PDB file of C-alpha atoms and ligand atoms in Angstrom:
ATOM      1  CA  UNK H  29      16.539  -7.718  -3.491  1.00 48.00           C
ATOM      2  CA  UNK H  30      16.992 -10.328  -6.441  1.00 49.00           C
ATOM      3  CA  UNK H  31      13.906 -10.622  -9.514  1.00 57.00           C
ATOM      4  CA  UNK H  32      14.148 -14.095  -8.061  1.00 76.00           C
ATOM      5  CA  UNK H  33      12.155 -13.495  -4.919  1.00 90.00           C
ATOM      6  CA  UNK H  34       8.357 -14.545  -5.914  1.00 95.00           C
ATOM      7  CA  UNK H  35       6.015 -11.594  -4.658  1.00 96.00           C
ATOM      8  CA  UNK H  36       3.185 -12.340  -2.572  1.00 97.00           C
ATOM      9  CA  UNK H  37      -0.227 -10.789  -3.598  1.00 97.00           C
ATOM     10  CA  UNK H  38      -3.538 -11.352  -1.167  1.00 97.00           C
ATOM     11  CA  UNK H  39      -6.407 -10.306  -2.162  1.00 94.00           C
ATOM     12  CA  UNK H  40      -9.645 -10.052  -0.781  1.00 91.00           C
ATOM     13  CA  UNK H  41     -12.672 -12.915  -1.316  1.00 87.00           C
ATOM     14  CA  UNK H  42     -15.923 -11.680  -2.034  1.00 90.00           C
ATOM     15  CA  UNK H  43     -17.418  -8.324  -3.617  1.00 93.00           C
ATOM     16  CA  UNK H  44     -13.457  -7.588  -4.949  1.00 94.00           C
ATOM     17  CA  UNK H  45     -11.977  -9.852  -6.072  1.00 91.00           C
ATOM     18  CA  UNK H  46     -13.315 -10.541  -9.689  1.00 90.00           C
ATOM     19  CA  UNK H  47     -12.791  -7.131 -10.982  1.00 93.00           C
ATOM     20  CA  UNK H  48      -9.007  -7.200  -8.755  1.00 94.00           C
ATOM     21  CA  UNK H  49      -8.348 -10.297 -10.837  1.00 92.00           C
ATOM     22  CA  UNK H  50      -9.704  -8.683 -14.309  1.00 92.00           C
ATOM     23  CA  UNK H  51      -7.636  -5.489 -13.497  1.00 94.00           C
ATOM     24  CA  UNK H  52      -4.553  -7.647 -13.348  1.00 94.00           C
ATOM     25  CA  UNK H  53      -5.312  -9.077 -16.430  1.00 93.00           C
ATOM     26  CA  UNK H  54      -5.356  -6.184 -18.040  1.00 95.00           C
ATOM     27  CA  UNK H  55      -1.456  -5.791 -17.460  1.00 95.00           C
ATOM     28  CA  UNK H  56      -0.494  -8.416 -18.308  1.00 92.00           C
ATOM     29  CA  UNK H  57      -0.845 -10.594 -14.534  1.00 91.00           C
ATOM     30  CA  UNK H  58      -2.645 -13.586 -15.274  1.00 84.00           C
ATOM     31  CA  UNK H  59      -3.187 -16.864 -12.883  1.00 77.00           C
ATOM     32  CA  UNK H  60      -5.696 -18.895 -14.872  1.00 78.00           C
ATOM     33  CA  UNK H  61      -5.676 -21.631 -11.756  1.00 79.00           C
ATOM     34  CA  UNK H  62      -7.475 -18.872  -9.618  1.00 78.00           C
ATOM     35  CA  UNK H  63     -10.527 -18.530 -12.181  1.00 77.00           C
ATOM     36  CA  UNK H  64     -11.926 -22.290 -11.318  1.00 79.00           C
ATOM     37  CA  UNK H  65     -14.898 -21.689  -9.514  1.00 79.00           C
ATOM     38  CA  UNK H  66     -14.921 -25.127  -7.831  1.00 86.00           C
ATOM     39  CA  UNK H  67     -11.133 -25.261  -6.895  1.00 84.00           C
ATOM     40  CA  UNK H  68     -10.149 -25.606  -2.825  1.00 86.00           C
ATOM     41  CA  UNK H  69      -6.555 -24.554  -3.660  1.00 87.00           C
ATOM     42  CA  UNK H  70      -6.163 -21.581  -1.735  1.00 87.00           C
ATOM     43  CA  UNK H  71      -2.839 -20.342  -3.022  1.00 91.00           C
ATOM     44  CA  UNK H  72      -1.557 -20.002  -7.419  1.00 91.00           C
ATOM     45  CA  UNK H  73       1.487 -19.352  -8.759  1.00 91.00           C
ATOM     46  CA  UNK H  74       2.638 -17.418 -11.634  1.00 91.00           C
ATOM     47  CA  UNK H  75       6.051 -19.351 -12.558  1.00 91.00           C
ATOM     48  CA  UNK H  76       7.410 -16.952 -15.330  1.00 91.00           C
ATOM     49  CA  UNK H  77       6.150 -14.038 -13.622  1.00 91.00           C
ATOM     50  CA  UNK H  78       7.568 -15.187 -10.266  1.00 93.00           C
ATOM     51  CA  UNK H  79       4.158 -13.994  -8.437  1.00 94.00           C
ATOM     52  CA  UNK H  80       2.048 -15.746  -6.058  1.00 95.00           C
ATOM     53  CA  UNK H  81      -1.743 -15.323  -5.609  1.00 93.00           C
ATOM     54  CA  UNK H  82      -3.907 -15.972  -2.251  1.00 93.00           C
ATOM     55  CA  UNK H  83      -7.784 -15.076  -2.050  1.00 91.00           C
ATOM     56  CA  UNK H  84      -8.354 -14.378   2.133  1.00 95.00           C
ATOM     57  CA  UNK H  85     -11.002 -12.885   4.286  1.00 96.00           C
ATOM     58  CA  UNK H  86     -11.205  -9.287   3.692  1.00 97.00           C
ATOM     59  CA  UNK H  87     -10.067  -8.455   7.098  1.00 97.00           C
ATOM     60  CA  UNK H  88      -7.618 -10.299   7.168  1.00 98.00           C
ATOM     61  CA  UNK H  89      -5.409  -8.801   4.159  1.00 98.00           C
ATOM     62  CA  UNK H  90      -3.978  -6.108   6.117  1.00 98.00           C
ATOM     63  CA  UNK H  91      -2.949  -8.240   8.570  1.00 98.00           C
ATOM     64  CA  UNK H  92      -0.741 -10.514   6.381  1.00 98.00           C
ATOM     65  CA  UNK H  93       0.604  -7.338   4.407  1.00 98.00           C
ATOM     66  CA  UNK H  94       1.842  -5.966   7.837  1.00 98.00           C
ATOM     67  CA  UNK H  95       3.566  -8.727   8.999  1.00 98.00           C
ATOM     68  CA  UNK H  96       4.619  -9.536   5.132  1.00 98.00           C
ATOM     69  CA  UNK H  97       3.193 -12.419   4.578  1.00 98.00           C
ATOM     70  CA  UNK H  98       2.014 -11.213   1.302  1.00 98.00           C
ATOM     71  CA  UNK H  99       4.035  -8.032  -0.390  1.00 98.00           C
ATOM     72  CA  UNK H 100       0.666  -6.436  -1.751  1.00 98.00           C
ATOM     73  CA  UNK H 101      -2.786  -6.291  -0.911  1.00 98.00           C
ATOM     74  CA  UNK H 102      -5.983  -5.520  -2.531  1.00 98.00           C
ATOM     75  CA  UNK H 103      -8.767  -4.798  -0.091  1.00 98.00           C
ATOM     76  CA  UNK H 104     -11.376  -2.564   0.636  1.00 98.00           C
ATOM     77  CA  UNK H 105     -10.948   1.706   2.327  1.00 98.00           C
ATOM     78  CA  UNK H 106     -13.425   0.632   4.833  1.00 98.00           C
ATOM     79  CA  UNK H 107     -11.467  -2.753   6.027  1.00 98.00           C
ATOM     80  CA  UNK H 108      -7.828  -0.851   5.976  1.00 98.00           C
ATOM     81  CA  UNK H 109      -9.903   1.862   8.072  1.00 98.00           C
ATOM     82  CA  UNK H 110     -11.333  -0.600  10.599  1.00 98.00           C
ATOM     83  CA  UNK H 111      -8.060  -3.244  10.771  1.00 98.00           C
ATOM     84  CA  UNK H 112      -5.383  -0.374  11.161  1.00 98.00           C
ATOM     85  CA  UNK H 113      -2.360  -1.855  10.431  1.00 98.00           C
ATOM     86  CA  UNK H 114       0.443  -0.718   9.718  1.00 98.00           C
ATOM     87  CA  UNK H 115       0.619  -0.796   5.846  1.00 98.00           C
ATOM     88  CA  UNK H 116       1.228   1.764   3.006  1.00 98.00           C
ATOM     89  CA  UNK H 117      -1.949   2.747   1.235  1.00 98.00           C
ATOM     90  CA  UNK H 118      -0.790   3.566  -2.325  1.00 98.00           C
ATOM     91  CA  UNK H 119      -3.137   3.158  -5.055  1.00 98.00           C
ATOM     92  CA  UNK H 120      -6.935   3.925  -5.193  1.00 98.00           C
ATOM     93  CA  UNK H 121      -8.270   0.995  -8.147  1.00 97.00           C
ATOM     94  CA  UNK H 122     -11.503   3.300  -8.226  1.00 96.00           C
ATOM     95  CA  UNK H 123     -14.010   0.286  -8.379  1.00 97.00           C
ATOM     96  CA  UNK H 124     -15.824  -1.217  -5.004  1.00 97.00           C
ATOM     97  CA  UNK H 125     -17.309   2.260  -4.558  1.00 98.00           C
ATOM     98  CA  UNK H 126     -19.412   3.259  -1.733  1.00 98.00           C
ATOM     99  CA  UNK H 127     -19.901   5.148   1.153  1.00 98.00           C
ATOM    100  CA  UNK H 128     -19.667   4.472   4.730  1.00 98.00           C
ATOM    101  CA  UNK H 129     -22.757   6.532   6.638  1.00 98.00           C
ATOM    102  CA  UNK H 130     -24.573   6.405   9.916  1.00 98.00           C
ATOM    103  CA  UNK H 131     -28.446   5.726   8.808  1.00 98.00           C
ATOM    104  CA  UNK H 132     -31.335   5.071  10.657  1.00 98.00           C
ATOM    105  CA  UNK H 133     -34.687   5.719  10.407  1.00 98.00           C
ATOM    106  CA  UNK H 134     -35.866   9.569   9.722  1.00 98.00           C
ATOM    107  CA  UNK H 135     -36.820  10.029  13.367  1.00 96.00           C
ATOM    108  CA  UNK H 136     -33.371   9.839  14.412  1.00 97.00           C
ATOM    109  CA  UNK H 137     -31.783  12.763  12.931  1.00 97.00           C
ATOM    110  CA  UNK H 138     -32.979  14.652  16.127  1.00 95.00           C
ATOM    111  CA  UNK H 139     -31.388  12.181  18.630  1.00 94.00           C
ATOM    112  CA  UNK H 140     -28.138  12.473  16.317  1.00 94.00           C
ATOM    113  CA  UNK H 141     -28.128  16.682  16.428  1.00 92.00           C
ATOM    114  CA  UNK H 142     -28.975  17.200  19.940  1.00 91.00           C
ATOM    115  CA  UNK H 143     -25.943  14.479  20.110  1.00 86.00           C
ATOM    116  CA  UNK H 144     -28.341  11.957  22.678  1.00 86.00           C
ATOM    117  CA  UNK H 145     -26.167   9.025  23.544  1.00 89.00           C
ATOM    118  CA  UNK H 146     -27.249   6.640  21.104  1.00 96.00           C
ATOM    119  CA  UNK H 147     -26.701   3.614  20.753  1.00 98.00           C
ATOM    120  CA  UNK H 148     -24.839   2.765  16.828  1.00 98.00           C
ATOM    121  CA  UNK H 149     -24.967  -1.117  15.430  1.00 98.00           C
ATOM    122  CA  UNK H 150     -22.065  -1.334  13.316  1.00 98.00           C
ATOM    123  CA  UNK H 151     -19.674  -4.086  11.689  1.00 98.00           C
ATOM    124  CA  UNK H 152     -17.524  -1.293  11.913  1.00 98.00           C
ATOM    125  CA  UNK H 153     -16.944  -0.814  15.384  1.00 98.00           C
ATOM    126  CA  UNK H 154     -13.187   1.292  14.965  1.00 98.00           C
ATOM    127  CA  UNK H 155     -14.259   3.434  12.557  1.00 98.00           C
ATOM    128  CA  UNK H 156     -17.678   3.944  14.169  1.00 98.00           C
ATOM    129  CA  UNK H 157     -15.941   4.793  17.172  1.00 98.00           C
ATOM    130  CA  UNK H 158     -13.564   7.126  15.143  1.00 98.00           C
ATOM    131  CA  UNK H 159     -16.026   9.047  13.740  1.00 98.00           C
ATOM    132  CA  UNK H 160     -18.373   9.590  16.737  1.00 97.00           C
ATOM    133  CA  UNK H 161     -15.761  10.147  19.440  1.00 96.00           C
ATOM    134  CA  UNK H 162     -12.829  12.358  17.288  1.00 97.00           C
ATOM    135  CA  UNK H 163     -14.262  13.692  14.731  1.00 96.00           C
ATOM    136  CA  UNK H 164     -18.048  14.324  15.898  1.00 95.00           C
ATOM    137  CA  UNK H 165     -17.269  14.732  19.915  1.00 95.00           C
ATOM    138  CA  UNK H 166     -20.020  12.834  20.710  1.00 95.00           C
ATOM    139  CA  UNK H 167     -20.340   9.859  23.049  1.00 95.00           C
ATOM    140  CA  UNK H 168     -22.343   6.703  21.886  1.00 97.00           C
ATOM    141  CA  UNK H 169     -22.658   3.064  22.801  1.00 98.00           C
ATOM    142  CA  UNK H 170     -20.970   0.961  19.875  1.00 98.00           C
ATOM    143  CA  UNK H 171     -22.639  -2.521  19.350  1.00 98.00           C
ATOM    144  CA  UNK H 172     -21.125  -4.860  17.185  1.00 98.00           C
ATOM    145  CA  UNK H 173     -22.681  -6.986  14.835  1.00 98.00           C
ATOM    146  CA  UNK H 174     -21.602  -9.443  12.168  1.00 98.00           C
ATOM    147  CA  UNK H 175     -24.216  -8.621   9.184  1.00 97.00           C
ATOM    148  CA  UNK H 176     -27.624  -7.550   8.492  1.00 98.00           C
ATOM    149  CA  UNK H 177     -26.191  -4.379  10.198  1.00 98.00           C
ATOM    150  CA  UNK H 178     -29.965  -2.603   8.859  1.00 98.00           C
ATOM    151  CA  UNK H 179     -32.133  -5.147  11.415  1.00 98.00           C
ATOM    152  CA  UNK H 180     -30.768  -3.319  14.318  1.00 98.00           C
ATOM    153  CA  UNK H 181     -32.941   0.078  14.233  1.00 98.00           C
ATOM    154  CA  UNK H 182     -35.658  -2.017  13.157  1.00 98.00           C
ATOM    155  CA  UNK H 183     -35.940  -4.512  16.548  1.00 98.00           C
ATOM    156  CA  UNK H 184     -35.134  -1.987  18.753  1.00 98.00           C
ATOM    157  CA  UNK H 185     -31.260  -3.112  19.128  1.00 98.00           C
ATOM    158  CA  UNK H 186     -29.734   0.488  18.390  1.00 98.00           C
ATOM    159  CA  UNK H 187     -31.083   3.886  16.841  1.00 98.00           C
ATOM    160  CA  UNK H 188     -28.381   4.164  14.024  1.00 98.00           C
ATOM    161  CA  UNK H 189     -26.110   2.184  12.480  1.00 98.00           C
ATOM    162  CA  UNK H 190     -22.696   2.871  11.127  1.00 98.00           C
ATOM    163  CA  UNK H 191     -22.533   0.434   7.763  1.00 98.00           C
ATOM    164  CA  UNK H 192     -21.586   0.729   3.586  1.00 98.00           C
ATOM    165  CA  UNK H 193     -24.069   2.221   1.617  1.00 98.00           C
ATOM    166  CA  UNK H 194     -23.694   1.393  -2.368  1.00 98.00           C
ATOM    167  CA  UNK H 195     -27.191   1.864  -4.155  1.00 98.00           C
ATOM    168  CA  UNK H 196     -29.016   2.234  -1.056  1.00 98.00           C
ATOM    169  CA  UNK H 197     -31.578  -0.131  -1.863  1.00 98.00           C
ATOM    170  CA  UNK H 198     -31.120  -1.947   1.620  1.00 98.00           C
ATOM    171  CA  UNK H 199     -31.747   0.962   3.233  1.00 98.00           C
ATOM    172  CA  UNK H 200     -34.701   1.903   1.365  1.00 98.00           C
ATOM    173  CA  UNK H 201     -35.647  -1.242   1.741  1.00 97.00           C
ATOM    174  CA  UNK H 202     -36.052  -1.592   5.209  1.00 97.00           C
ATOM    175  CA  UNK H 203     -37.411   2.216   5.840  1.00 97.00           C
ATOM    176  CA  UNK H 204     -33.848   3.207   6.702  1.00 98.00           C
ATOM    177  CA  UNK H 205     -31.815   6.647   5.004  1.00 98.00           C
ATOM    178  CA  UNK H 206     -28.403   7.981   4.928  1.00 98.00           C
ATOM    179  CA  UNK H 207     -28.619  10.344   8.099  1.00 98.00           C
ATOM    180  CA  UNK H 208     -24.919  11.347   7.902  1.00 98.00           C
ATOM    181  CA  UNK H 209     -22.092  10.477   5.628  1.00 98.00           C
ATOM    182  CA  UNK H 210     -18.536   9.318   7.099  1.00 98.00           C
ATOM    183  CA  UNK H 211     -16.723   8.952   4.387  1.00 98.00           C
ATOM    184  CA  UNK H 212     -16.291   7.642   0.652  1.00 98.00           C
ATOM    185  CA  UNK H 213     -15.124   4.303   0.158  1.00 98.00           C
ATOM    186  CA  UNK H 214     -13.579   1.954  -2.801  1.00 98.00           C
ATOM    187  CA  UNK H 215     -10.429  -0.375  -3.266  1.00 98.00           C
ATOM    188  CA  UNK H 216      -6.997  -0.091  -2.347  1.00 98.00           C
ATOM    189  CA  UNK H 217      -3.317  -1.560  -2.926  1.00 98.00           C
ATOM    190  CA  UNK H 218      -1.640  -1.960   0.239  1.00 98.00           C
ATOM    191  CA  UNK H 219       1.721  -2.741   0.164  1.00 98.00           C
ATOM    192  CA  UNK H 220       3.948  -4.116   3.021  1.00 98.00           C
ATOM    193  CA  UNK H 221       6.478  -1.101   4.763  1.00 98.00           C
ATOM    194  CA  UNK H 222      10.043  -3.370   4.199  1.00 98.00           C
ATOM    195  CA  UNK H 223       8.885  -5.143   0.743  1.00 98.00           C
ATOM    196  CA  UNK H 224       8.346  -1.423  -0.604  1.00 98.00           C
ATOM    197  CA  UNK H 225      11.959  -0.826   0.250  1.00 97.00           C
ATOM    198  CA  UNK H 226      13.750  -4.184  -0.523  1.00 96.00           C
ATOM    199  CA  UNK H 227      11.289  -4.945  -4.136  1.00 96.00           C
ATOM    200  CA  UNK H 228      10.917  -1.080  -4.739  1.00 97.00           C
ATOM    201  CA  UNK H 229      11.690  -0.801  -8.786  1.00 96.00           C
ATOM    202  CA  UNK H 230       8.923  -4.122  -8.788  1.00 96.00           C
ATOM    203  CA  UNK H 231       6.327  -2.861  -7.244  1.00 97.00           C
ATOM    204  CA  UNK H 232       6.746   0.798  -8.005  1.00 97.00           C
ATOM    205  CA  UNK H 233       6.614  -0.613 -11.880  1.00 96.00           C
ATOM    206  CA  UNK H 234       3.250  -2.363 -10.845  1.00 96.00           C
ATOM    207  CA  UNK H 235       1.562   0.471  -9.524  1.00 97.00           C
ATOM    208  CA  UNK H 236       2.533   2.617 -12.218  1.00 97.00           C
ATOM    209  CA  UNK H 237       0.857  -0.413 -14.654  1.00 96.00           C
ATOM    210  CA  UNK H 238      -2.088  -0.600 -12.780  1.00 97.00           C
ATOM    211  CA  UNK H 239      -2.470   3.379 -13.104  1.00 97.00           C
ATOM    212  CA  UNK H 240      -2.522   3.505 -16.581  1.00 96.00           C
ATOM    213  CA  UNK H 241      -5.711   1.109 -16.710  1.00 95.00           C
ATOM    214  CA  UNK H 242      -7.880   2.552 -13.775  1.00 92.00           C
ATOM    215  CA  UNK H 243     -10.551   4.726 -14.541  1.00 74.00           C
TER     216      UNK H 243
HETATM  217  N1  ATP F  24     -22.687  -2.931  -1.300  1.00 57.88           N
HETATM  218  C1  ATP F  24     -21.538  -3.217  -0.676  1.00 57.88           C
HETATM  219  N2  ATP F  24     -21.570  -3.812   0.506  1.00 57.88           N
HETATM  220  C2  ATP F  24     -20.440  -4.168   1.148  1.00 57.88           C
HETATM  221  N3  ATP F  24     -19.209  -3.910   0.669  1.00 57.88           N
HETATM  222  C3  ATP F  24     -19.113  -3.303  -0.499  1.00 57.88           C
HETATM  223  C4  ATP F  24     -20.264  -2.919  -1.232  1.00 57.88           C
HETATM  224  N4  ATP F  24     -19.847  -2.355  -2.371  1.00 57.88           N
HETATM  225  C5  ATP F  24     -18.506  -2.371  -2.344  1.00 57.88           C
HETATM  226  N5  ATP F  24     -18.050  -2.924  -1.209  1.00 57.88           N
HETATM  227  C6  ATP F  24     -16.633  -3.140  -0.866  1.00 57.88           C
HETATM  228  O1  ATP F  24     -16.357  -4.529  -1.037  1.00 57.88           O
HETATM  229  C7  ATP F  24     -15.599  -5.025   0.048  1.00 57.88           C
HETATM  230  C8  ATP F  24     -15.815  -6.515   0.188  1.00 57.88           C
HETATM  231  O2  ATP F  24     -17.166  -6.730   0.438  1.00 57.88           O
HETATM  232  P1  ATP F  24     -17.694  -8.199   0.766  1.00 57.88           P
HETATM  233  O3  ATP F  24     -19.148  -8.065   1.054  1.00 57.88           O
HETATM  234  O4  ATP F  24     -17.254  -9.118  -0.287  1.00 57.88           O
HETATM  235  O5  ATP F  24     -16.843  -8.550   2.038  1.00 57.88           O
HETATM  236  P2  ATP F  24     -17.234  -8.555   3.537  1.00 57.88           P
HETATM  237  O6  ATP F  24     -18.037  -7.321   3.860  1.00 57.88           O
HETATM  238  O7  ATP F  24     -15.974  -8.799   4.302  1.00 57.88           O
HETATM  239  O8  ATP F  24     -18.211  -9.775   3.487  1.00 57.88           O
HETATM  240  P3  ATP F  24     -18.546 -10.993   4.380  1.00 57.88           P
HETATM  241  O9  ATP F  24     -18.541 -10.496   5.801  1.00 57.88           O
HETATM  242  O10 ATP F  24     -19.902 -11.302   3.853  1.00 57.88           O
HETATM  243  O11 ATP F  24     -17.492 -12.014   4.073  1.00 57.88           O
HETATM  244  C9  ATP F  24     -16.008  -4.166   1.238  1.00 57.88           C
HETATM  245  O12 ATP F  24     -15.013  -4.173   2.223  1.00 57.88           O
HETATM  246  C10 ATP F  24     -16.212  -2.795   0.574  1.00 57.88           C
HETATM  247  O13 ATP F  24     -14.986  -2.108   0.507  1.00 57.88           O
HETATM  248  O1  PRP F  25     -26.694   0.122  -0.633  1.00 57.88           O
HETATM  249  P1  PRP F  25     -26.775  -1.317  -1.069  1.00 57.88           P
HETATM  250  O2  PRP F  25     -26.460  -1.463  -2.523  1.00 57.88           O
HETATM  251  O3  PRP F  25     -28.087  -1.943  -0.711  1.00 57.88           O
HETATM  252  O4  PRP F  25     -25.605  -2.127  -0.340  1.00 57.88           O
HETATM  253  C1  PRP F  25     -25.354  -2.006   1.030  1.00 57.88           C
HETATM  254  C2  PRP F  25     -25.573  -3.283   1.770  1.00 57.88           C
HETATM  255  O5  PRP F  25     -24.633  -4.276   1.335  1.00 57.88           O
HETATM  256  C3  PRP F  25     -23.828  -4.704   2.441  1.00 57.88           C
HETATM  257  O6  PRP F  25     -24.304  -5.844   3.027  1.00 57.88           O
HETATM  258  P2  PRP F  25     -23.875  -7.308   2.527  1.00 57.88           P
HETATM  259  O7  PRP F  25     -24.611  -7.636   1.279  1.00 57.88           O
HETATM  260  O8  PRP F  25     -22.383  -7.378   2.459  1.00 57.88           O
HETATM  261  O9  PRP F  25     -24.431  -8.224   3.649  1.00 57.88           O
HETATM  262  P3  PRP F  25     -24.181  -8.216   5.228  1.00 57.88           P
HETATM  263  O10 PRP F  25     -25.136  -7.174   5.770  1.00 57.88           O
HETATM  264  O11 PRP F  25     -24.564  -9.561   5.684  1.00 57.88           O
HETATM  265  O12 PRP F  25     -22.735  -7.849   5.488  1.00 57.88           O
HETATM  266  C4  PRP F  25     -23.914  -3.531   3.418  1.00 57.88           C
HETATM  267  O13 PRP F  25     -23.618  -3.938   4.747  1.00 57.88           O
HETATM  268  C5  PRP F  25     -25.323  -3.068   3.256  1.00 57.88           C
HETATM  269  O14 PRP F  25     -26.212  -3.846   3.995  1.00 57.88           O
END
């Protein structure tokens, strides 16, 4: 395809997205529109770079990577995990790091090794039901929750939960700990299946940029 085509980055709100939008900068990918803490806009172009910029929901940036909305994505392990789309996974940026881990309150590790059907609060519910059913052989009730996964043990509502786990201070917190650990977690370029084929020597150049400043 022609250097003419503008490619489409969407990148997650939140947690990510200032040091996405510092990692850019550092080769050379700056939209200075974006930075304006106030603006509405919701998408920024790069004229001489011929790139386009759009902040979304977490979730929902491997959803417009698959159906190529946007050519690249930068999003969290855990959402491209949960939102299984159909998407390559090609660069780990090494920053957003945490774990995903079922926790609970010490006096579940018993219901969890005698594998008791418990029941797991998560805002995870696909990778919850991954871990429990495919990789542990274990059948739970999954309960799905929008936030504050860690209330859940505490009013009664489940005996785990399945939820990120960064310094651990919520857990601690709230009289919770890291029972068992499902896997490590940090942020990821996703790129769409036909604009890695049709804007290969592009984005293949950008990933190979972005690999030289990652830690
Ligand atoms: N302590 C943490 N808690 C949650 N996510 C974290 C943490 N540390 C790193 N991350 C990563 O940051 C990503 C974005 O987190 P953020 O809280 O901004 O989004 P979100 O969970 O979709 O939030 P919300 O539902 O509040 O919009 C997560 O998907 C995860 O990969
Ligand atoms: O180990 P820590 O450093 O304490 O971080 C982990 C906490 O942060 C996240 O919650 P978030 O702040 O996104 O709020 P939410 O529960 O409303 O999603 C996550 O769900 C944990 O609750």
């Amino acid at each position: 395809m022609s250097d003419d085509r503008y490619l489409t980055f969407a990148l997650g709100k939140g947690r990510l997205a200032k040091k996405t939008l510092q990692l850019f900068e550092q080769i050379g990918i700056t939209c200075e529109e974006m930075k304006d803490p106030d603006t509405r806009k919701l998408i920024f172009v790069n004229e001489e770079l011929k790139l386009r910029f759009f902040l979304a929901k977490g979730p929902d940036v491997p959803t417009y990577v698959e159906y190529g909305a946007a050519d690249i994505g930068v999003v969290g392990k855990d959402t491209i995990l949960e939102e299984g789309r159909n998407i390559y996974e090609v660069l780990d940026l090494g920053f957003g790091k945490c774990r995903m881990c079922i926790c609970g309150p010490e006096s579940a590790r018993e219901l969890l090794q005698h594998h008791e059907q418990i029941r797991v609060a998560t805002k995870y519910p696909h990778i919850a039901k991954d871990y429990f059913y495919n990789k542990k052989h274990q059948t739970v009730e999954i309960i799905k929750l929008n936030g504050s996964i860690e209330l859940a043990p505490i009013v009664g509502l489940s005996e785990v939960i399945c939820d990120i786990v960064e310094t651990g201070t919520t857990l601690k917190e709230n009289g919770l700990t890291v029972l068992e650990e499902v896997c490590p977690l940090s942020a990821r370029v996703v790129v769409n299946q036909v604009s890695m084929k049709m804007d290969n020597e592009r984005i293949t150049k950008l990933i190979s940029d972005l690999k030289t400043v990652i830690k």
